[in-house]
Short mmCIF file of C-alpha atoms and ligand atoms in Angstrom, two decimals:
data_model
loop_
_atom_site.label_atom_id
_atom_site.label_comp_id
_atom_site.label_asym_id
_atom_site.label_seq_id
_atom_site.Cartn_x
_atom_site.Cartn_y
_atom_site.Cartn_z
CA UNK A 1 20.39 -1.78 16.37
CA UNK A 2 17.39 0.18 15.12
CA UNK A 3 14.70 1.62 17.36
CA UNK A 4 11.12 0.36 17.18
CA UNK A 5 10.09 3.88 16.16
CA UNK A 6 12.34 3.89 13.08
CA UNK A 7 11.18 0.42 12.22
CA UNK A 8 7.43 1.19 12.09
CA UNK A 9 7.00 4.88 11.24
CA UNK A 10 3.28 4.60 12.08
CA UNK A 11 0.85 6.72 10.12
CA UNK A 12 -2.85 7.60 10.43
CA UNK A 13 -5.04 7.55 7.29
CA UNK A 14 -6.94 10.84 7.17
CA UNK A 15 -9.77 9.45 5.03
CA UNK A 16 -10.81 6.66 7.38
CA UNK A 17 -9.99 8.20 10.73
CA UNK A 18 -11.28 11.74 10.18
CA UNK A 19 -13.73 11.31 7.28
CA UNK A 20 -15.00 7.73 7.73
CA UNK A 21 -18.66 7.39 8.64
CA UNK A 22 -18.96 3.75 9.63
CA UNK A 23 -21.17 3.02 6.64
CA UNK A 24 -20.82 -0.20 4.66
CA UNK A 25 -22.38 -1.24 1.33
CA UNK A 26 -25.48 -2.40 3.19
CA UNK A 27 -26.02 0.33 5.76
CA UNK A 28 -25.98 4.04 6.52
CA UNK A 29 -23.36 5.86 8.64
CA UNK A 30 -23.10 5.10 12.35
CA UNK A 31 -20.15 7.18 13.54
CA UNK A 32 -21.13 10.42 15.22
CA UNK A 33 -18.58 13.24 15.31
CA UNK A 34 -20.00 16.01 17.49
CA UNK A 35 -17.50 18.60 16.23
CA UNK A 36 -18.33 17.93 12.60
CA UNK A 37 -21.70 18.53 10.90
CA UNK A 38 -20.55 16.34 8.01
CA UNK A 39 -20.84 19.01 5.31
CA UNK A 40 -17.99 19.25 2.84
CA UNK A 41 -17.21 22.93 3.46
CA UNK A 42 -13.85 24.63 3.92
CA UNK A 43 -15.00 25.77 7.36
CA UNK A 44 -15.67 22.19 8.44
CA UNK A 45 -12.44 21.02 6.84
CA UNK A 46 -10.47 23.51 8.94
CA UNK A 47 -12.23 22.33 12.13
CA UNK A 48 -11.35 18.73 11.27
CA UNK A 49 -7.66 19.62 11.04
CA UNK A 50 -7.68 20.62 14.73
CA UNK A 51 -9.35 17.36 15.75
CA UNK A 52 -7.02 15.33 13.53
CA UNK A 53 -3.84 16.75 15.00
CA UNK A 54 -5.15 16.42 18.56
CA UNK A 55 -5.92 12.75 17.81
CA UNK A 56 -2.51 12.05 16.23
CA UNK A 57 -0.59 13.85 18.95
CA UNK A 58 -2.37 11.94 21.73
CA UNK A 59 -1.84 8.68 19.84
CA UNK A 60 1.85 9.39 19.38
CA UNK A 61 1.61 8.79 15.64
CA UNK A 62 4.61 10.13 13.80
CA UNK A 63 2.94 10.47 10.39
CA UNK A 64 -0.31 10.87 8.53
CA UNK A 65 -1.42 10.37 4.91
CA UNK A 66 -4.19 12.01 2.90
CA UNK A 67 -5.91 12.35 -0.45
CA UNK A 68 -6.51 15.91 -1.68
CA UNK A 69 -10.26 15.50 -1.33
CA UNK A 70 -10.10 14.12 2.26
CA UNK A 71 -8.62 17.32 3.60
CA UNK A 72 -10.40 19.88 1.40
CA UNK A 73 -13.72 19.96 -0.46
CA UNK A 74 -14.28 19.08 -4.10
CA UNK A 75 -15.62 22.04 -6.13
CA UNK A 76 -17.40 22.71 -9.44
CA UNK A 77 -14.17 23.94 -11.08
CA UNK A 78 -10.52 22.97 -10.81
CA UNK A 79 -9.67 26.55 -9.85
CA UNK A 80 -12.06 26.51 -6.88
CA UNK A 81 -10.96 23.03 -5.78
CA UNK A 82 -7.31 24.18 -5.82
CA UNK A 83 -8.23 27.30 -3.82
CA UNK A 84 -10.00 25.10 -1.22
CA UNK A 85 -6.95 22.90 -0.99
CA UNK A 86 -4.59 25.85 -0.54
CA UNK A 87 -6.62 27.14 2.41
CA UNK A 88 -6.55 23.81 4.25
CA UNK A 89 -2.92 23.04 3.36
CA UNK A 90 -1.84 26.33 4.97
CA UNK A 91 -3.40 25.11 8.21
CA UNK A 92 -1.97 21.59 7.86
CA UNK A 93 1.45 23.16 7.49
CA UNK A 94 1.04 25.20 10.69
CA UNK A 95 -0.24 22.17 12.60
CA UNK A 96 2.65 19.97 11.43
CA UNK A 97 5.07 22.61 12.67
CA UNK A 98 3.26 22.98 15.99
CA UNK A 99 2.96 19.23 16.74
CA UNK A 100 5.87 17.61 14.89
CA UNK A 101 3.52 15.19 13.11
CA UNK A 102 4.84 14.65 9.56
CA UNK A 103 3.38 13.74 6.19
CA UNK A 104 4.28 10.19 5.10
CA UNK A 105 2.57 10.60 1.73
CA UNK A 106 0.00 12.57 -0.15
CA UNK A 107 -2.17 11.39 -3.02
CA UNK A 108 -5.02 12.51 -5.26
CA UNK A 109 -8.49 11.05 -5.17
CA UNK A 110 -9.04 10.04 -8.80
CA UNK A 111 -11.94 7.69 -8.13
CA UNK A 112 -14.83 9.24 -6.15
CA UNK A 113 -16.08 11.93 -8.52
CA UNK A 114 -18.43 10.75 -11.33
CA UNK A 115 -16.01 12.20 -13.92
CA UNK A 116 -13.75 9.21 -13.16
CA UNK A 117 -16.43 6.67 -14.09
CA UNK A 118 -14.13 5.19 -16.77
CA UNK A 119 -10.86 5.78 -14.94
CA UNK A 120 -8.54 8.79 -14.75
CA UNK A 121 -5.26 8.40 -16.67
CA UNK A 122 -6.86 5.47 -18.51
CA UNK A 123 -10.16 7.22 -19.20
CA UNK A 124 -11.40 7.19 -22.81
CA UNK A 125 -12.16 10.92 -22.42
CA UNK A 126 -9.19 13.27 -23.01
CA UNK A 127 -10.75 15.98 -20.80
CA UNK A 128 -10.77 13.53 -17.92
CA UNK A 129 -7.11 12.67 -18.58
CA UNK A 130 -6.32 16.40 -18.50
CA UNK A 131 -8.31 16.96 -15.30
CA UNK A 132 -6.57 14.03 -13.61
CA UNK A 133 -3.17 15.39 -14.69
CA UNK A 134 -4.00 18.81 -13.26
CA UNK A 135 -5.25 17.25 -10.03
CA UNK A 136 -2.12 15.13 -9.60
CA UNK A 137 0.10 18.14 -10.43
CA UNK A 138 -1.52 20.08 -7.59
CA UNK A 139 -1.45 17.10 -5.20
CA UNK A 140 2.29 16.60 -5.81
CA UNK A 141 2.85 20.30 -5.19
CA UNK A 142 1.04 20.33 -1.85
CA UNK A 143 2.75 17.08 -0.82
CA UNK A 144 6.06 18.80 -1.56
CA UNK A 145 4.99 21.90 0.35
CA UNK A 146 4.12 19.76 3.39
CA UNK A 147 7.40 17.86 3.29
CA UNK A 148 5.78 14.56 2.26
CA UNK A 149 8.33 11.74 2.11
CA UNK A 150 6.46 9.78 -0.58
CA UNK A 151 3.64 10.21 -3.09
CA UNK A 152 1.14 7.39 -3.70
CA UNK A 153 -0.76 6.39 -6.82
CA UNK A 154 -3.55 3.98 -6.06
CA UNK A 155 -5.12 3.16 -9.41
CA UNK A 156 -8.67 3.69 -8.23
CA UNK A 157 -10.68 3.07 -11.37
CA UNK A 158 -7.68 2.43 -13.66
CA UNK A 159 -9.00 -0.74 -15.23
CA UNK A 160 -11.85 -1.92 -17.41
CA UNK A 161 -15.03 -3.96 -17.33
CA UNK A 162 -15.48 -5.10 -20.91
CA UNK A 163 -12.73 -5.76 -23.44
CA UNK A 164 -15.11 -5.45 -26.42
CA UNK A 165 -15.19 -1.67 -25.97
CA UNK A 166 -11.72 -1.20 -24.46
CA UNK A 167 -8.36 -0.66 -26.19
CA UNK A 168 -6.26 -2.26 -23.48
CA UNK A 169 -2.92 -1.49 -25.12
CA UNK A 170 -3.83 2.17 -25.59
CA UNK A 171 -5.01 2.59 -21.99
CA UNK A 172 -1.75 1.15 -20.65
CA UNK A 173 0.16 3.53 -22.94
CA UNK A 174 -1.85 6.47 -21.60
CA UNK A 175 -1.10 5.41 -18.04
CA UNK A 176 2.63 5.15 -18.82
CA UNK A 177 2.59 8.63 -20.35
CA UNK A 178 0.77 9.97 -17.30
CA UNK A 179 3.36 8.48 -14.92
CA UNK A 180 6.25 9.97 -16.91
CA UNK A 181 4.51 13.36 -16.85
CA UNK A 182 4.08 13.07 -13.06
CA UNK A 183 7.76 12.20 -12.68
CA UNK A 184 8.78 15.09 -14.93
CA UNK A 185 6.73 17.51 -12.86
CA UNK A 186 8.13 16.23 -9.57
CA UNK A 187 11.65 16.74 -10.97
CA UNK A 188 10.77 20.21 -12.26
CA UNK A 189 9.60 21.44 -8.84
CA UNK A 190 12.34 19.63 -6.90
CA UNK A 191 10.12 17.09 -5.12
CA UNK A 192 12.39 14.23 -4.01
CA UNK A 193 9.76 12.02 -2.36
CA UNK A 194 9.44 8.40 -3.50
CA UNK A 195 6.62 7.62 -5.95
CA UNK A 196 4.65 4.51 -4.96
CA UNK A 197 2.07 2.42 -6.82
CA UNK A 198 -0.50 0.73 -4.60
CA UNK A 199 -1.73 -2.50 -6.20
CA UNK A 200 -5.30 -3.63 -5.69
CA UNK A 201 -7.34 -6.21 -7.65
CA UNK A 202 -11.05 -6.41 -8.57
CA UNK A 203 -12.31 -3.28 -6.81
CA UNK A 204 -13.66 -1.07 -8.12
CA UNK A 205 -13.24 -2.21 -11.73
CA UNK A 206 -13.40 -5.84 -12.73
CA UNK A 207 -9.92 -5.89 -14.32
CA UNK A 208 -7.55 -3.52 -12.51
CA UNK A 209 -4.31 -2.69 -14.34
CA UNK A 210 -2.55 -2.59 -10.94
CA UNK A 211 -3.85 -6.02 -9.86
CA UNK A 212 -0.91 -7.05 -7.67
CA UNK A 213 2.82 -6.46 -7.11
CA UNK A 214 3.78 -8.53 -10.16
CA UNK A 215 1.42 -6.63 -12.50
CA UNK A 216 2.71 -3.28 -11.22
CA UNK A 217 6.36 -4.32 -11.50
CA UNK A 218 5.82 -5.50 -15.06
CA UNK A 219 4.27 -2.13 -15.94
CA UNK A 220 7.07 -0.23 -14.20
CA UNK A 221 9.81 -2.27 -15.88
CA UNK A 222 8.45 -2.18 -19.42
CA UNK A 223 7.86 1.57 -19.26
CA UNK A 224 11.32 2.61 -18.07
CA UNK A 225 10.15 3.52 -14.57
CA UNK A 226 12.36 1.18 -12.50
CA UNK A 227 13.18 2.81 -9.18
CA UNK A 228 11.10 5.87 -10.09
CA UNK A 229 8.05 4.01 -8.81
CA UNK A 230 8.19 1.54 -5.93
CA UNK A 231 5.24 -0.12 -4.20
CA UNK A 232 2.92 0.69 -1.32
CA UNK A 233 1.54 -2.72 -0.42
CA UNK A 234 -1.70 -3.29 1.47
CA UNK A 235 -2.51 -6.48 3.38
CA UNK A 236 -6.18 -6.62 2.40
CA UNK A 237 -5.35 -6.03 -1.26
CA UNK A 238 -2.94 -8.97 -1.19
CA UNK A 239 -5.57 -11.36 0.16
CA UNK A 240 -8.11 -10.02 -2.34
CA UNK A 241 -5.66 -11.06 -5.10
CA UNK A 242 -5.42 -14.54 -3.55
CA UNK A 243 -1.92 -13.94 -2.20
CA UNK A 244 -0.64 -13.85 1.33
CA UNK A 245 0.63 -10.42 2.33
CA UNK A 246 4.07 -11.93 2.99
CA UNK A 247 4.24 -13.09 -0.64
CA UNK A 248 3.53 -9.58 -1.94
CA UNK A 249 6.07 -8.01 0.43
CA UNK A 250 8.82 -10.48 -0.43
CA UNK A 251 8.10 -10.27 -4.16
CA UNK A 252 8.49 -6.49 -3.99
CA UNK A 253 11.57 -6.70 -1.74
CA UNK A 254 13.55 -8.94 -4.07
CA UNK A 255 12.81 -6.48 -6.91
CA UNK A 256 14.08 -3.60 -4.74
CA UNK A 257 10.58 -2.13 -4.85
CA UNK A 258 9.21 -2.51 -1.31
CA UNK A 259 8.48 1.11 -0.46
CA UNK A 260 5.78 1.34 2.19
CA UNK A 261 2.83 -0.55 3.63
CA UNK A 262 -0.87 0.05 4.20
CA UNK A 263 -1.43 -1.94 7.35
CA UNK A 264 -4.79 -3.61 7.77
CA UNK A 265 -6.29 -7.04 7.53
CA UNK A 266 -9.02 -8.50 5.42
CA UNK A 267 -11.08 -11.56 4.97
CA UNK A 268 -8.73 -14.52 4.54
CA UNK A 269 -11.37 -16.23 2.41
CA UNK A 270 -10.87 -13.48 -0.22
CA UNK A 271 -14.12 -11.54 0.31
CA UNK A 272 -13.82 -7.80 -0.30
CA UNK A 273 -11.68 -4.91 0.85
CA UNK A 274 -12.93 -4.60 4.41
CA UNK A 275 -9.89 -2.61 5.63
CA UNK A 276 -10.02 -3.93 9.18
CA UNK A 277 -7.41 -3.00 11.76
CA UNK A 278 -4.58 -5.55 12.05
CA UNK A 279 -4.77 -7.51 15.29
CA UNK A 280 -3.26 -10.82 14.21
CA UNK A 281 0.32 -11.38 15.36
CA UNK A 282 0.78 -14.22 12.85
CA UNK A 283 0.25 -11.61 10.15
CA UNK A 284 2.39 -8.91 11.77
CA UNK A 285 5.19 -11.43 12.41
CA UNK A 286 5.24 -12.32 8.71
CA UNK A 287 5.27 -8.64 7.78
CA UNK A 288 8.12 -7.87 10.17
CA UNK A 289 10.20 -10.81 8.94
CA UNK A 290 10.31 -9.19 5.50
CA UNK A 291 10.75 -5.64 6.79
CA UNK A 292 13.64 -6.69 9.06
CA UNK A 293 15.25 -8.52 6.15
CA UNK A 294 15.08 -5.28 4.16
CA UNK A 295 16.41 -3.24 7.10
CA UNK A 296 13.30 -1.08 7.55
CA UNK A 297 10.92 0.78 5.27
CA UNK A 298 12.33 4.30 5.24
CA UNK A 299 11.27 6.57 3.55
CA UNK A 300 8.11 4.45 3.67
CA UNK A 301 6.16 3.63 6.80
CA UNK A 302 3.30 1.69 8.34
CA UNK A 303 0.07 3.46 7.46
CA UNK A 304 -3.09 2.17 9.11
CA UNK A 305 -5.38 2.10 6.08
CA UNK A 306 -8.09 0.73 8.33
CA UNK A 307 -11.50 1.69 9.63
CA UNK A 308 -14.19 0.75 12.06
CA UNK A 309 -17.28 -0.18 10.14
CA UNK A 310 -20.79 -0.46 11.55
CA UNK A 311 -19.43 -1.82 14.81
CA UNK A 312 -19.07 1.64 16.31
CA UNK A 313 -20.92 4.88 17.04
CA UNK A 314 -18.01 6.46 18.87
CA UNK A 315 -14.84 7.89 17.28
CA UNK A 316 -12.96 7.02 20.49
CA UNK A 317 -13.08 3.44 19.20
CA UNK A 318 -10.82 4.61 16.39
CA UNK A 319 -8.24 5.62 18.95
CA UNK A 320 -8.32 2.19 20.63
CA UNK A 321 -8.21 0.47 17.24
CA UNK A 322 -4.96 2.27 16.38
CA UNK A 323 -3.45 1.31 19.75
CA UNK A 324 -4.42 -2.31 19.06
CA UNK A 325 -2.79 -2.15 15.63
CA UNK A 326 0.42 -0.68 17.02
CA UNK A 327 0.48 -3.35 19.70
CA UNK A 328 0.05 -6.12 17.13
CA UNK A 329 3.01 -4.70 15.17
CA UNK A 330 5.22 -4.40 18.25
CA UNK A 331 4.51 -8.04 19.16
CA UNK A 332 5.07 -9.19 15.59
CA UNK A 333 8.39 -7.34 15.48
CA UNK A 334 9.58 -9.00 18.70
CA UNK A 335 8.65 -12.46 17.44
CA UNK A 336 10.21 -11.83 14.02
CA UNK A 337 13.42 -10.61 15.66
CA UNK A 338 13.56 -13.75 17.86
CA UNK A 339 12.99 -16.01 14.83
CA UNK A 340 15.77 -14.27 12.92
CA UNK A 341 18.15 -14.48 15.87
CA UNK A 342 17.86 -18.23 16.46
CA UNK A 343 18.74 -19.02 12.84
CA UNK A 344 16.22 -21.87 12.46
CA UNK A 345 14.55 -20.40 9.39
CA UNK A 346 17.75 -19.86 7.34
CA UNK A 347 18.62 -23.48 8.14
CA UNK A 348 15.26 -24.66 6.74
CA UNK A 349 15.89 -22.64 3.62
CA UNK A 350 19.44 -23.94 3.24
CA UNK A 351 18.53 -27.62 3.57
CA UNK A 352 15.91 -27.15 0.88
CA UNK A 353 18.64 -26.47 -1.69
CA UNK A 354 21.01 -29.20 -0.56
CA UNK A 355 21.08 -30.85 -3.99
CA UNK A 356 22.31 -27.62 -5.56
CA UNK A 357 24.91 -27.00 -2.86
CA UNK A 358 26.35 -30.50 -2.45
CA UNK A 359 24.84 -32.79 -5.07
CA UNK A 360 24.38 -32.27 -8.77
CA UNK A 361 25.32 -28.61 -8.41
CA UNK A 362 28.90 -29.58 -7.61
CA UNK A 363 29.28 -32.06 -10.42
CA UNK A 364 27.67 -30.03 -13.14
CA UNK A 365 26.85 -26.33 -13.30
CA UNK A 366 23.07 -26.44 -13.70
CA UNK A 367 23.02 -22.77 -14.66
CA UNK A 368 25.45 -23.15 -17.57
CA UNK A 369 24.81 -26.69 -18.78
CA UNK A 370 22.60 -27.33 -21.79
CA UNK A 371 19.46 -29.44 -21.64
CA UNK A 372 21.37 -32.14 -23.53
CA UNK A 373 24.13 -32.20 -20.90
CA UNK A 374 21.62 -32.41 -18.09
CA UNK A 375 19.85 -35.23 -19.88
CA UNK A 376 23.18 -37.07 -20.29
CA UNK A 377 23.86 -36.60 -16.57
CA UNK A 378 20.49 -38.11 -15.59
CA UNK A 379 20.83 -40.99 -18.06
CA UNK A 380 24.31 -41.86 -16.70
CA UNK A 381 23.11 -41.57 -13.13
CA UNK A 382 20.38 -44.04 -13.96
CA UNK A 383 18.35 -43.37 -10.83
CA UNK A 384 14.59 -43.11 -10.55
CA UNK A 385 13.13 -39.59 -10.56
CA UNK A 386 14.61 -37.58 -7.69
CA UNK A 387 12.50 -37.46 -4.58
CA UNK A 388 12.43 -34.14 -2.77
CA UNK A 389 10.25 -35.24 0.13
CA UNK A 390 11.61 -35.38 3.62
CA UNK A 391 12.20 -31.67 3.89
CA UNK A 392 10.00 -29.65 6.17
CA UNK A 393 7.40 -28.11 3.88
CA UNK A 394 4.92 -26.76 6.40
CA UNK A 395 6.64 -24.65 9.03
CA UNK A 396 4.09 -21.94 9.73
CA UNK A 397 3.62 -23.26 13.25
CA UNK A 398 7.15 -22.07 13.98
CA UNK A 399 5.66 -18.80 15.22
CA UNK A 400 3.86 -20.67 18.01
CA UNK A 401 7.18 -21.38 19.70
CA UNK A 402 7.65 -17.67 20.31
CA UNK A 403 4.15 -16.60 21.33
C1 LIG B 1 -8.41 1.00 -0.77
C2 LIG B 1 -7.35 2.04 -0.98
C3 LIG B 1 -7.71 3.33 -0.37
C4 LIG B 1 -6.75 4.47 -0.49
C5 LIG B 1 -5.34 4.22 -0.97
C6 LIG B 1 -4.60 5.46 -1.35
O1 LIG B 1 -8.44 0.38 0.30
O2 LIG B 1 -9.19 0.79 -1.66
O3 LIG B 1 -6.19 1.58 -0.39
O4 LIG B 1 -7.99 3.08 0.98
O5 LIG B 1 -7.44 5.33 -1.29
O6 LIG B 1 -4.63 3.60 0.01
O7 LIG B 1 -5.17 6.10 -2.41
MN1 LIG B 2 -4.58 1.53 0.87
MN1 LIG B 3 -7.98 -1.41 1.17
#
């Protein structure tokens, strides 16, 4: 019953698409943007807004996402940085009104500036904690002003390298305090957007506090933030953690915490966070199976947190890359819908639990029985160890039937 548009809620990532240079850790920028001299001035930032909204309008993207420092320049003082942001946000607001493109989420960049060397909310320096708080306060305010439907916290450098000089318990406590302060401020100004944590392991710090969905959910639960913070899950971050993306999505979904996705694809052999555009319909089918099960992502969406690296000199390639990503999602959605409709998967799942539904589960309530009662049951039964083979364990090729 729901339209494809409502299902995807596609979004363009401002940082990659309008600020990305094509550089990688081994080489200098390649992308040339004739309208942009590359300097981080307010004047340039305002010019970029025109290009960005022309791009998004032509693409037919419904949403965009940004960090404070993608849209407006960093400055020597907080006061100046906030003034820069206000100037650009005024123009973003006009452009949103003019084009109908909406803000899926805003966020603060708490990782690029050298002050965040040891993290932001988990920094050992109280001035840095205060600066980060002020920066997030402002970023929540402009997200509210622009009608943002969510607000994202990607941990950036919230983690540590060496435990000998790190008070892990204290840093987690600082982070919890910070998140409660952010929530309090959102409430105070009337911002109703959903807060989202974005898990990511290993980069940039060795031990990230937001390693994966499970680590984030544990933090959320033990700090009284259930529901206040849901998750923005990214495909490449899942593979970096050694998970499949489908695992991360389903793990979040069953905890009622699947908020939004950063759509991309990474190196399946772990590797690093390459943020490539998604083109693989096996991946998008898996994603859409979970999203359909949840009944959509709203107020979240499908944000292309993806870039072209040193494979391109021409920003037009970014346009084609987004089309390719949207196409991969549309195909994945069709396949996932067909799989759900034929009922084969639920049947596989059901037969897997046959012993609960028709065997031991009927004779003895495995959930209520004691270990001693279960032992007595097995001793009386007198059979050899139960054999669970014979069920279909490897069904990934199912997708091939629909391609
Ligand atoms: C990453 C992150 C970044 C963004 C994040 C929002 O790939 O390391 O996802 O791309 O900053 O999505 O802050
Ligand atoms: Mn991301
Ligand atoms: Mn990434």
